[in-house]
XYZ file of N, CA and C in Angstrom:
519
model
N 13.541 -10.464 39.290
C 14.092 -9.599 39.594
C 13.775 -7.943 38.709
N 13.688 -6.688 39.454
C 13.863 -5.670 38.938
C 15.184 -5.083 38.187
N 15.712 -4.811 37.103
C 16.829 -4.596 37.393
C 16.959 -2.444 37.579
N 15.347 -1.995 37.007
C 15.152 -0.223 37.400
C 13.831 -0.412 37.844
N 13.287 0.591 38.137
C 12.370 1.102 38.321
C 12.110 1.624 37.310
N 10.779 2.019 37.157
C 10.011 3.488 35.890
C 10.040 3.846 36.469
N 11.055 4.900 37.840
C 10.980 6.190 38.197
C 12.617 6.561 37.383
N 13.010 5.639 37.432
C 14.794 5.502 37.023
C 14.798 5.381 35.427
N 13.911 4.206 35.388
C 14.024 3.597 33.569
C 14.156 4.810 32.611
N 13.002 5.944 32.879
C 12.149 6.538 32.742
C 11.705 7.676 32.948
N 12.149 8.994 32.622
C 11.616 10.749 33.085
C 10.128 11.389 33.386
N 9.558 10.043 34.983
C 9.045 10.639 34.980
C 7.871 11.596 35.167
N 8.730 12.779 35.841
C 8.434 14.032 36.494
C 8.079 14.973 34.816
N 8.774 14.277 33.966
C 8.487 14.916 31.728
C 7.652 14.509 31.968
N 7.188 13.148 32.363
C 5.800 12.640 30.780
C 5.089 13.094 32.226
N 4.741 13.168 33.780
C 3.859 14.334 33.314
C 3.387 15.226 33.307
N 4.662 16.478 33.331
C 4.361 17.553 32.380
C 3.446 17.259 31.033
N 4.409 16.638 30.674
C 3.446 16.573 28.434
C 2.727 15.666 29.427
N 1.601 15.041 30.044
C 0.926 15.190 30.143
C -0.920 15.870 30.978
N -0.167 16.806 31.882
C -0.779 17.975 31.930
C -1.549 19.156 30.745
N 0.557 18.557 29.984
C -0.757 19.728 29.183
C -1.112 19.446 28.177
N -1.250 18.226 27.710
C -1.774 17.613 26.688
C -3.602 17.266 27.825
N -3.140 16.721 28.637
C -5.100 16.869 28.692
C -4.959 17.942 29.159
N -4.656 19.649 29.294
C -5.047 20.603 29.745
C -5.987 21.128 28.498
N -5.536 20.838 27.334
C -5.160 21.591 25.885
C -6.718 20.781 25.502
N -6.438 18.813 25.777
C -7.888 18.199 24.983
C -7.300 17.579 24.104
N -5.244 16.872 24.031
C -5.281 17.058 23.020
C -4.440 15.255 23.259
N -4.853 14.095 22.258
C -3.776 12.891 22.483
C -2.402 13.004 21.516
N -2.129 11.756 22.677
C -0.467 11.231 21.908
C -0.713 9.489 21.001
N -0.154 9.571 19.963
C 0.638 7.942 20.137
C 1.504 7.732 18.969
N 1.939 6.525 19.255
C 3.654 6.352 18.551
C 3.948 5.302 17.979
N 4.600 5.449 16.724
C 4.864 4.170 15.626
C 6.452 4.226 15.995
N 7.005 3.088 16.896
C 8.584 2.837 16.219
C 8.915 1.396 16.885
N 9.949 1.760 15.954
C 11.076 0.278 15.886
C 12.541 0.563 16.739
N 13.108 1.336 16.747
C 14.163 1.295 17.030
C 13.807 1.022 18.902
N 12.943 1.979 19.153
C 12.690 1.411 20.623
C 12.259 0.548 21.197
N 11.793 0.278 20.044
C 11.334 -1.524 20.698
C 10.103 -1.251 22.085
N 8.951 0.052 22.494
C 8.132 0.481 22.930
C 8.721 0.307 23.953
N 9.788 1.009 24.167
C 9.671 2.251 25.011
C 9.675 3.328 25.068
N 9.293 4.342 23.968
C 8.755 4.962 24.009
C 6.982 4.967 24.308
N 6.169 3.379 24.490
C 4.796 4.112 24.846
C 4.844 2.860 26.161
N 5.937 2.402 26.408
C 6.005 2.536 27.952
C 5.701 3.433 29.021
N 7.798 3.991 28.090
C 7.544 5.532 29.378
C 5.900 6.261 28.957
N 5.209 6.695 28.656
C 4.350 7.090 28.553
C 2.962 6.492 29.121
N 3.239 5.521 29.144
C 2.462 4.725 30.174
C 2.552 4.517 31.086
N 3.551 5.481 32.246
C 4.436 5.755 33.353
C 3.278 7.034 34.296
N 2.568 7.966 33.558
C 2.707 8.646 33.748
C 1.205 8.500 34.150
N 0.693 8.801 35.319
C -0.503 9.160 36.183
C -1.771 9.658 35.523
N -2.192 8.596 34.682
C -3.969 8.713 33.930
C -3.298 8.906 32.416
N -2.462 7.538 32.762
C -1.648 8.299 31.166
C -3.502 7.573 30.348
N -4.084 6.983 29.910
C -5.416 7.014 28.648
C -5.998 7.706 28.489
N -5.730 8.642 29.321
C -6.401 10.558 29.198
C -5.800 11.084 27.813
N -4.166 10.396 27.901
C -3.845 10.933 26.743
C -2.931 10.416 25.948
N -2.660 9.551 26.435
C -1.338 8.349 25.010
C -2.516 7.181 24.917
N -3.354 7.537 23.778
C -4.671 6.574 22.526
C -3.594 5.178 22.119
N -2.220 5.177 22.387
C -1.428 3.291 21.853
C -0.446 3.662 20.445
N 0.028 3.047 20.130
C 0.858 3.195 19.579
C 1.442 1.323 19.137
N 2.191 1.295 18.131
C 2.525 0.588 17.893
C 4.425 -0.010 17.488
N 4.594 -1.191 17.365
C 5.957 -1.065 17.341
C 6.654 -2.143 15.980
N 6.749 -1.547 15.635
C 6.810 -2.125 13.884
C 8.982 -1.849 13.235
N 9.310 -3.380 13.640
C 10.444 -4.059 13.667
C 10.981 -3.625 11.835
N 10.089 -4.099 11.412
C 10.559 -4.189 9.918
C 9.756 -4.031 8.381
N 10.256 -3.661 7.765
C 9.776 -3.183 5.948
C 8.209 -3.608 6.118
N 8.063 -4.743 6.002
C 7.169 -5.288 5.321
C 5.392 -4.906 7.053
N 5.718 -4.883 8.058
C 4.749 -4.405 8.802
C 4.832 -2.554 8.633
N 5.979 -1.979 8.254
C 5.906 -0.414 8.902
C 4.616 -0.293 6.960
N 5.065 -1.062 6.656
C 4.126 -0.634 5.102
C 2.532 -1.007 5.720
N 2.677 -1.645 5.917
C 1.146 -2.425 6.308
C 0.603 -1.422 7.159
N 0.851 -1.832 8.215
C -0.044 -0.693 9.110
C 0.763 0.592 9.600
N 1.434 0.406 8.597
C 2.056 2.929 8.273
C 2.454 3.258 7.242
N 1.864 2.142 6.766
C 1.308 3.283 5.061
C 2.652 3.747 4.595
N 3.970 3.256 5.160
C 5.181 3.420 4.819
C 5.800 3.327 3.182
N 6.392 4.065 2.470
C 6.305 3.460 0.957
C 7.383 2.368 1.112
N 7.463 1.650 0.166
C 8.615 0.123 0.608
C 9.313 0.104 0.006
N 9.266 0.991 -1.352
C 10.395 0.718 -2.308
C 11.923 1.729 -1.728
N 10.883 3.307 -0.727
C 12.161 4.061 -0.755
C 11.763 3.515 0.666
N 11.528 2.812 1.477
C 12.181 2.578 2.864
C 13.161 1.442 2.407
N 12.993 0.255 1.535
C 14.047 -0.753 0.937
C 15.356 -0.217 0.623
N 15.189 1.020 -0.030
C 16.631 1.112 -0.378
C 17.338 1.603 1.371
N 16.865 1.792 2.098
C 17.383 3.036 3.279
C 17.249 1.571 4.386
N 16.853 0.726 4.389
C 16.669 0.006 5.147
C 15.909 0.493 6.392
N 14.437 1.373 5.354
C 13.895 2.235 6.716
C 14.202 2.807 7.749
N 15.142 3.465 7.777
C 15.866 4.630 8.520
C 16.341 5.756 7.563
N 15.285 6.309 7.864
C 15.158 7.654 6.874
C 14.805 9.127 7.676
N 14.823 10.055 7.215
C 13.516 11.428 8.172
C 11.996 10.762 6.892
N 12.242 10.629 6.197
C 10.864 10.339 5.407
C 10.377 8.755 5.839
N 10.500 8.155 6.288
C 9.994 6.864 6.673
C 9.784 7.341 8.646
N 10.029 7.936 9.305
C 10.462 8.216 10.416
C 9.046 9.862 10.031
N 8.961 9.870 9.108
C 7.453 10.763 8.651
C 5.644 10.924 8.890
N 6.615 9.266 7.939
C 5.635 8.750 7.556
C 4.944 8.629 8.852
N 5.981 7.795 9.597
C 5.439 6.365 10.837
C 4.850 8.001 11.597
N 4.670 8.705 11.504
C 4.571 9.368 12.562
C 2.500 10.012 12.114
N 2.736 10.208 11.531
C 1.872 10.784 10.388
C 1.294 9.855 10.327
N 0.968 8.792 10.007
C -0.235 7.756 9.852
C -0.141 7.256 11.365
N 0.997 7.387 12.297
C 0.357 7.086 14.077
C -1.051 7.247 14.015
N -0.864 9.019 13.964
C -1.819 9.827 14.634
C -2.978 9.851 14.149
N -3.037 8.944 12.487
C -4.711 9.476 12.085
C -4.646 7.436 12.665
N -4.334 6.628 12.577
C -5.056 5.141 12.488
C -5.355 4.700 14.560
N -5.056 5.841 15.718
C -4.710 5.940 16.437
C -5.768 7.470 16.906
N -6.416 7.833 16.067
C -6.852 8.913 16.238
C -6.838 10.014 16.806
N -5.077 10.615 17.525
C -4.544 11.206 18.068
C -3.815 12.205 17.715
N -4.000 13.900 18.430
C -3.890 14.946 18.469
C -2.394 14.896 17.751
N -1.371 14.208 18.638
C 0.510 13.827 17.392
C 0.842 12.743 17.336
N 0.988 12.045 16.689
C 2.505 10.970 16.427
C 3.210 11.520 16.326
N 4.167 10.237 17.245
C 5.396 10.368 17.436
C 5.871 8.595 16.383
N 7.153 9.114 15.502
C 7.761 8.378 14.590
C 9.175 8.168 15.226
N 9.297 6.650 14.933
C 11.147 6.824 14.914
C 11.357 5.334 14.729
N 12.865 5.831 13.520
C 13.679 4.775 13.681
C 15.032 5.515 13.368
N 15.324 3.407 13.753
C 17.672 4.134 13.641
C 18.019 2.404 13.843
N 19.480 2.726 14.292
C 19.532 1.591 14.624
C 20.616 1.762 15.884
N 20.049 0.937 17.125
C 20.297 1.355 18.639
C 21.870 0.116 18.465
N 22.984 -0.674 17.360
C 23.496 -0.909 16.964
C 24.133 -0.566 15.726
N 25.418 -0.976 16.057
C 26.243 -0.987 14.502
C 26.274 -2.593 14.073
N 25.340 -2.290 12.391
C 25.576 -3.020 12.286
C 26.758 -3.215 10.346
N 28.198 -3.954 10.649
C 28.864 -3.516 10.273
C 28.814 -4.078 8.223
N 28.035 -5.677 8.693
C 27.162 -6.341 7.235
C 26.758 -5.536 6.671
N 25.858 -4.158 7.415
C 25.178 -3.358 6.024
C 25.857 -2.404 6.009
N 27.370 -2.117 6.517
C 27.725 -0.483 6.868
C 27.375 0.822 7.429
N 27.035 -0.243 8.963
C 26.308 1.097 9.450
C 27.648 1.230 10.666
N 28.432 2.508 10.789
C 29.120 2.550 11.527
C 29.203 3.498 12.934
N 28.297 3.575 12.709
C 27.187 4.378 14.048
C 26.195 4.454 13.927
N 25.617 4.995 15.383
C 24.208 4.399 15.700
C 24.005 5.776 16.177
N 22.476 5.900 15.506
C 22.109 6.617 15.063
C 19.984 6.297 14.933
N 19.750 7.977 14.875
C 17.661 7.515 14.880
C 17.632 8.855 14.195
N 15.883 8.104 13.124
C 15.517 9.497 13.094
C 14.452 9.901 13.948
N 13.708 10.708 13.993
C 12.856 11.331 14.364
C 11.643 11.884 14.069
N 10.658 12.284 13.542
C 9.586 13.326 13.625
C 8.123 13.526 15.053
N 7.520 14.271 14.253
C 6.849 14.680 15.530
C 5.381 15.467 14.475
N 4.101 14.941 14.443
C 2.954 15.080 14.114
C 2.465 15.910 14.793
N 1.342 16.345 13.703
C 0.739 18.124 14.494
C -0.358 17.967 13.691
N -1.982 17.382 13.462
C -2.938 18.170 12.816
C -2.464 17.413 11.450
N -1.830 16.323 10.874
C -1.600 15.521 10.062
C -0.355 16.296 8.823
N 0.445 17.067 10.354
C 1.745 17.828 9.377
C 2.825 17.632 10.742
N 4.007 16.885 9.916
C 5.184 16.874 10.662
C 5.292 18.083 11.470
N 5.991 18.398 13.005
C 5.886 20.345 12.882
C 7.724 19.782 13.689
N 8.165 18.841 14.041
C 9.393 18.947 14.043
C 9.563 17.321 13.996
N 11.146 16.781 13.572
C 12.020 16.092 13.466
C 13.308 16.147 12.835
N 14.347 14.836 13.060
C 15.727 15.472 13.343
C 16.510 14.307 13.586
N 17.012 14.517 14.486
C 18.743 13.246 14.152
C 19.005 12.592 15.300
N 19.452 11.872 15.719
C 19.454 11.611 17.441
C 20.953 10.580 17.177
N 21.708 11.224 17.180
C 23.028 10.353 16.968
C 23.875 10.203 18.984
N 24.097 9.330 18.768
C 24.992 8.678 19.794
C 26.605 7.814 20.430
N 27.181 8.539 21.353
C 28.676 7.866 20.877
C 28.796 6.445 20.369
N 29.575 5.795 21.793
C 29.818 3.918 21.374
C 29.211 3.331 22.362
N 28.333 3.567 23.355
C 27.057 2.556 23.494
C 25.942 1.957 22.867
N 25.861 1.083 23.055
C 24.858 0.650 22.091
C 22.865 -0.860 22.799
N 22.449 -1.106 22.160
C 21.139 -1.655 22.707
C 20.414 -0.824 23.646
N 19.935 -1.041 24.799
C 18.932 -1.075 25.024
C 19.514 0.821 26.301
N 20.579 0.664 26.656
C 21.569 1.952 26.855
C 20.648 3.535 25.202
N 20.885 2.804 24.507
C 20.708 3.642 23.545
C 18.709 3.995 22.706
N 18.569 2.842 23.221
C 17.111 2.658 23.217
C 16.761 3.555 24.183
N 17.043 3.801 25.292
C 16.420 4.740 26.512
C 17.298 6.190 26.333
N 17.933 6.451 25.497
C 18.673 7.947 25.240
C 17.438 8.110 24.189
N 17.186 7.622 23.151
C 16.852 7.532 22.117
C 15.520 8.341 22.456
N 14.339 7.506 23.764
C 13.338 7.757 23.861
C 13.193 8.960 24.632
N 14.198 9.256 26.108
C 14.649 10.580 26.290
C 14.889 11.391 25.340
N 15.349 11.779 24.506
C 15.895 12.673 23.739
C 13.606 13.002 23.084
N 12.848 11.090 21.827
C 12.008 12.515 21.753
C 10.996 13.128 22.147
N 11.084 12.710 24.065
C 10.287 13.258 24.659
C 10.938 14.330 24.880
N 11.539 14.691 25.041
C 12.294 16.091 25.455
C 11.882 16.964 24.074
N 11.749 16.718 22.663
C 11.534 17.061 21.478
C 9.988 17.252 21.503
N 9.241 16.484 21.987
C 7.720 16.265 22.613
C 7.110 17.205 22.674
N 8.180 17.740 24.545
C 7.940 18.579 25.616
C 8.240 19.900 25.188
N 9.234 20.521 23.725
C 9.627 21.672 23.349
C 8.653 21.625 22.510
N 8.186 20.983 21.998
C 7.159 21.066 20.526
C 5.160 21.750 21.796
N 5.639 20.696 22.149
C 3.952 20.783 23.224
C 3.812 22.722 24.443
N 5.226 22.786 24.628
C 5.277 23.931 25.576
C 5.488 25.155 24.682
N 5.956 25.310 22.961
C 6.318 25.980 21.960
C 3.999 26.731 21.641
N 3.562 25.707 21.439
C 1.982 25.466 20.594
C 1.688 25.868 21.754
N 1.488 25.713 22.724
C 0.573 25.823 23.864
C 1.103 27.470 24.783
N 2.263 28.229 24.673
C 2.669 28.639 25.014
C 2.481 30.764 23.787
N 1.869 29.396 22.930
C 2.583 30.654 21.409
C 0.187 30.851 20.911
N -0.125 29.852 21.930
C -1.550 29.865 21.663
C -2.505 31.217 22.093
């Protein structure tokens, strides 16, 4: 039984708009995510003709995998449980390199409170890289929601940020 269709789970119209802009400018994208657990990749794959712009991605859920595949600096990442603006930036920059993509997205954070680690609010850090530099980064916070609802919120927020970057970049060229 399907709980939600991709059209209601992900902002497909927005994703197709992103696809159109990226394809028109011969640019591609890759994703490195942890807190969203693959939702950003799943969302991008919903675009018509996704292979024209979506190179792929990696879901690296722990420090070991982030260090191994995304070259996240392990000492710094260990100090912040792999949740910081610097970690998100390292993820975005490296995934673009790994997948030979024009744009790299990185997102890391918490989808649920973790009292044992003194995480009392749910938040994520994201970064968008292009041409080997971070062009946009930020922190996303949510209210009392947890779990998949938060992951989907983060996914849409990151796609909105990417759309804003693309619109700005392509209108200023």
